[in-house]
Every structure is written in C-alpha cells, then in structure tokens.
PDB file of C-alpha atoms in Angstrom:
ATOM      1  CA  UNK A   1    -144.850 -64.032-133.079  1.00 54.00           C
ATOM      2  CA  UNK A   2    -148.256 -62.609-132.232  1.00 82.00           C
ATOM      3  CA  UNK A   3    -149.032 -60.582-129.142  1.00 89.00           C
ATOM      4  CA  UNK A   4    -151.882 -62.866-128.053  1.00 92.00           C
ATOM      5  CA  UNK A   5    -151.498 -66.616-127.625  1.00 92.00           C
ATOM      6  CA  UNK A   6    -153.611 -69.641-126.802  1.00 93.00           C
ATOM      7  CA  UNK A   7    -154.322 -69.721-123.057  1.00 92.00           C
ATOM      8  CA  UNK A   8    -154.121 -65.939-122.509  1.00 93.00           C
ATOM      9  CA  UNK A   9    -156.817 -64.318-120.382  1.00 92.00           C
ATOM     10  CA  UNK A  10    -158.489 -61.443-122.250  1.00 94.00           C
ATOM     11  CA  UNK A  11    -161.336 -58.954-121.899  1.00 93.00           C
ATOM     12  CA  UNK A  12    -163.801 -58.160-124.676  1.00 92.00           C
ATOM     13  CA  UNK A  13    -163.835 -54.455-125.553  1.00 93.00           C
ATOM     14  CA  UNK A  14    -166.858 -54.184-127.900  1.00 92.00           C
ATOM     15  CA  UNK A  15    -170.132 -55.864-128.818  1.00 90.00           C
ATOM     16  CA  UNK A  16    -172.832 -57.590-126.810  1.00 89.00           C
ATOM     17  CA  UNK A  17    -170.243 -59.409-124.656  1.00 87.00           C
ATOM     18  CA  UNK A  18    -168.405 -56.177-123.740  1.00 90.00           C
ATOM     19  CA  UNK A  19    -166.467 -56.312-120.414  1.00 90.00           C
ATOM     20  CA  UNK A  20    -166.655 -60.125-120.199  1.00 90.00           C
ATOM     21  CA  UNK A  21    -163.473 -62.105-119.558  1.00 91.00           C
ATOM     22  CA  UNK A  22    -162.417 -65.191-121.452  1.00 92.00           C
ATOM     23  CA  UNK A  23    -159.503 -67.454-122.273  1.00 94.00           C
ATOM     24  CA  UNK A  24    -158.204 -67.809-125.830  1.00 94.00           C
ATOM     25  CA  UNK A  25    -158.956 -71.337-126.992  1.00 93.00           C
ATOM     26  CA  UNK A  26    -157.859 -71.041-130.626  1.00 95.00           C
ATOM     27  CA  UNK A  27    -156.522 -68.319-132.950  1.00 95.00           C
ATOM     28  CA  UNK A  28    -157.375 -68.130-136.659  1.00 95.00           C
ATOM     29  CA  UNK A  29    -154.470 -66.150-138.173  1.00 92.00           C
ATOM     30  CA  UNK A  30    -155.850 -65.742-141.704  1.00 93.00           C
ATOM     31  CA  UNK A  31    -159.235 -64.498-140.455  1.00 94.00           C
ATOM     32  CA  UNK A  32    -157.619 -62.403-137.664  1.00 94.00           C
ATOM     33  CA  UNK A  33    -160.072 -63.895-135.147  1.00 95.00           C
ATOM     34  CA  UNK A  34    -159.859 -65.687-131.820  1.00 94.00           C
ATOM     35  CA  UNK A  35    -162.137 -68.304-130.297  1.00 94.00           C
ATOM     36  CA  UNK A  36    -162.716 -67.531-126.613  1.00 94.00           C
ATOM     37  CA  UNK A  37    -164.149 -69.643-123.836  1.00 91.00           C
ATOM     38  CA  UNK A  38    -165.686 -67.708-120.993  1.00 81.00           C
ATOM     39  CA  UNK A  39    -166.601 -69.024-117.557  1.00 73.00           C
ATOM     40  CA  UNK A  40    -170.054 -70.145-118.663  1.00 74.00           C
ATOM     41  CA  UNK A  41    -168.722 -72.737-121.185  1.00 68.00           C
ATOM     42  CA  UNK A  42    -169.810 -70.426-124.009  1.00 82.00           C
ATOM     43  CA  UNK A  43    -167.557 -70.080-127.041  1.00 90.00           C
ATOM     44  CA  UNK A  44    -167.225 -66.684-128.714  1.00 89.00           C
ATOM     45  CA  UNK A  45    -165.571 -66.029-132.088  1.00 93.00           C
ATOM     46  CA  UNK A  46    -164.316 -62.432-132.099  1.00 93.00           C
ATOM     47  CA  UNK A  47    -161.918 -60.218-134.023  1.00 95.00           C
ATOM     48  CA  UNK A  48    -158.531 -59.901-132.300  1.00 93.00           C
ATOM     49  CA  UNK A  49    -158.726 -56.096-132.427  1.00 93.00           C
ATOM     50  CA  UNK A  50    -161.758 -56.231-130.111  1.00 94.00           C
ATOM     51  CA  UNK A  51    -159.994 -57.958-127.197  1.00 93.00           C
ATOM     52  CA  UNK A  52    -157.301 -56.865-124.742  1.00 93.00           C
ATOM     53  CA  UNK A  53    -154.803 -58.921-122.711  1.00 94.00           C
ATOM     54  CA  UNK A  54    -155.450 -59.146-118.955  1.00 91.00           C
ATOM     55  CA  UNK A  55    -152.675 -59.603-116.395  1.00 87.00           C
ATOM     56  CA  UNK A  56    -153.452 -60.935-112.939  1.00 84.00           C
ATOM     57  CA  UNK A  57    -151.865 -58.961-110.106  1.00 84.00           C
ATOM     58  CA  UNK A  58    -152.646 -60.457-106.692  1.00 87.00           C
ATOM     59  CA  UNK A  59    -156.421 -61.036-106.890  1.00 87.00           C
ATOM     60  CA  UNK A  60    -157.320 -58.503-109.626  1.00 87.00           C
ATOM     61  CA  UNK A  61    -157.023 -58.464-113.413  1.00 86.00           C
ATOM     62  CA  UNK A  62    -155.679 -55.397-115.224  1.00 88.00           C
ATOM     63  CA  UNK A  63    -155.666 -54.764-119.004  1.00 90.00           C
ATOM     64  CA  UNK A  64    -152.162 -54.105-120.331  1.00 90.00           C
ATOM     65  CA  UNK A  65    -150.527 -53.363-123.669  1.00 92.00           C
ATOM     66  CA  UNK A  66    -148.012 -55.869-124.986  1.00 93.00           C
ATOM     67  CA  UNK A  67    -144.764 -55.151-126.788  1.00 94.00           C
ATOM     68  CA  UNK A  68    -141.678 -57.149-127.715  1.00 94.00           C
ATOM     69  CA  UNK A  69    -138.092 -57.103-126.532  1.00 94.00           C
ATOM     70  CA  UNK A  70    -135.051 -59.138-127.550  1.00 94.00           C
ATOM     71  CA  UNK A  71    -133.349 -60.766-124.534  1.00 91.00           C
ATOM     72  CA  UNK A  72    -129.643 -61.511-124.080  1.00 93.00           C
ATOM     73  CA  UNK A  73    -129.995 -64.910-125.779  1.00 94.00           C
ATOM     74  CA  UNK A  74    -131.468 -63.271-128.879  1.00 94.00           C
ATOM     75  CA  UNK A  75    -134.989 -64.559-128.281  1.00 93.00           C
ATOM     76  CA  UNK A  76    -138.080 -62.413-128.700  1.00 93.00           C
ATOM     77  CA  UNK A  77    -140.048 -61.978-125.450  1.00 93.00           C
ATOM     78  CA  UNK A  78    -143.460 -60.449-124.774  1.00 93.00           C
ATOM     79  CA  UNK A  79    -143.236 -57.541-122.326  1.00 94.00           C
ATOM     80  CA  UNK A  80    -145.599 -55.049-120.710  1.00 92.00           C
ATOM     81  CA  UNK A  81    -145.202 -51.688-122.449  1.00 92.00           C
ATOM     82  CA  UNK A  82    -145.810 -49.803-119.188  1.00 91.00           C
ATOM     83  CA  UNK A  83    -143.521 -51.694-116.799  1.00 90.00           C
ATOM     84  CA  UNK A  84    -141.170 -53.526-119.167  1.00 90.00           C
ATOM     85  CA  UNK A  85    -141.654 -56.827-117.278  1.00 91.00           C
ATOM     86  CA  UNK A  86    -141.679 -60.098-119.210  1.00 91.00           C
ATOM     87  CA  UNK A  87    -145.073 -61.760-119.733  1.00 88.00           C
ATOM     88  CA  UNK A  88    -145.187 -65.563-119.733  1.00 78.00           C
TER      89      UNK A  88
END
C-alpha cells in the first residue's frame, strides 16, 4: 500500500509549479511518478518525492506526513503521523 492514492489532494514542493495544489489523477508505480490535475485543467507529471499530501481542516489545507497503523481487524490504515488520526 502506498502513502498517496488516486484522488488525494497534494501540494507541489519543487519546480516551476511549486506551491500549486492538485489532485492525483493517476500513479505510475514503476516510474515513481504521479499525474496531477490542478484547477486550471492542466495535467502535470511529477515525481512522487516532490509532492506532499494536503488535509482539509475546516476551510484550510495543511500538509501532513502519512504513516501506517494496523487496526483491530488487522487491516492497514493510513494515519497522520502527528495526530494519529485515520486518513480516508
């Protein structure tokens, strides 16, 4: 299980599109890249190491680090490393 999935909101950390938000449209596992769609209908192919997950809290987005935790049913869940809350 990867930390980032299709449909996650992310922020770009480096390059000419730095600080822009986008949604993961497709992930290429072998190339370690993600195809993002930003609000302007522009598609960006970027290395996964150059993006960070964004969590929406009320009306703002905050970058967070993702970890994994095994729940009581034995399933692997994505969690926030800072708060320990489950990420859907």
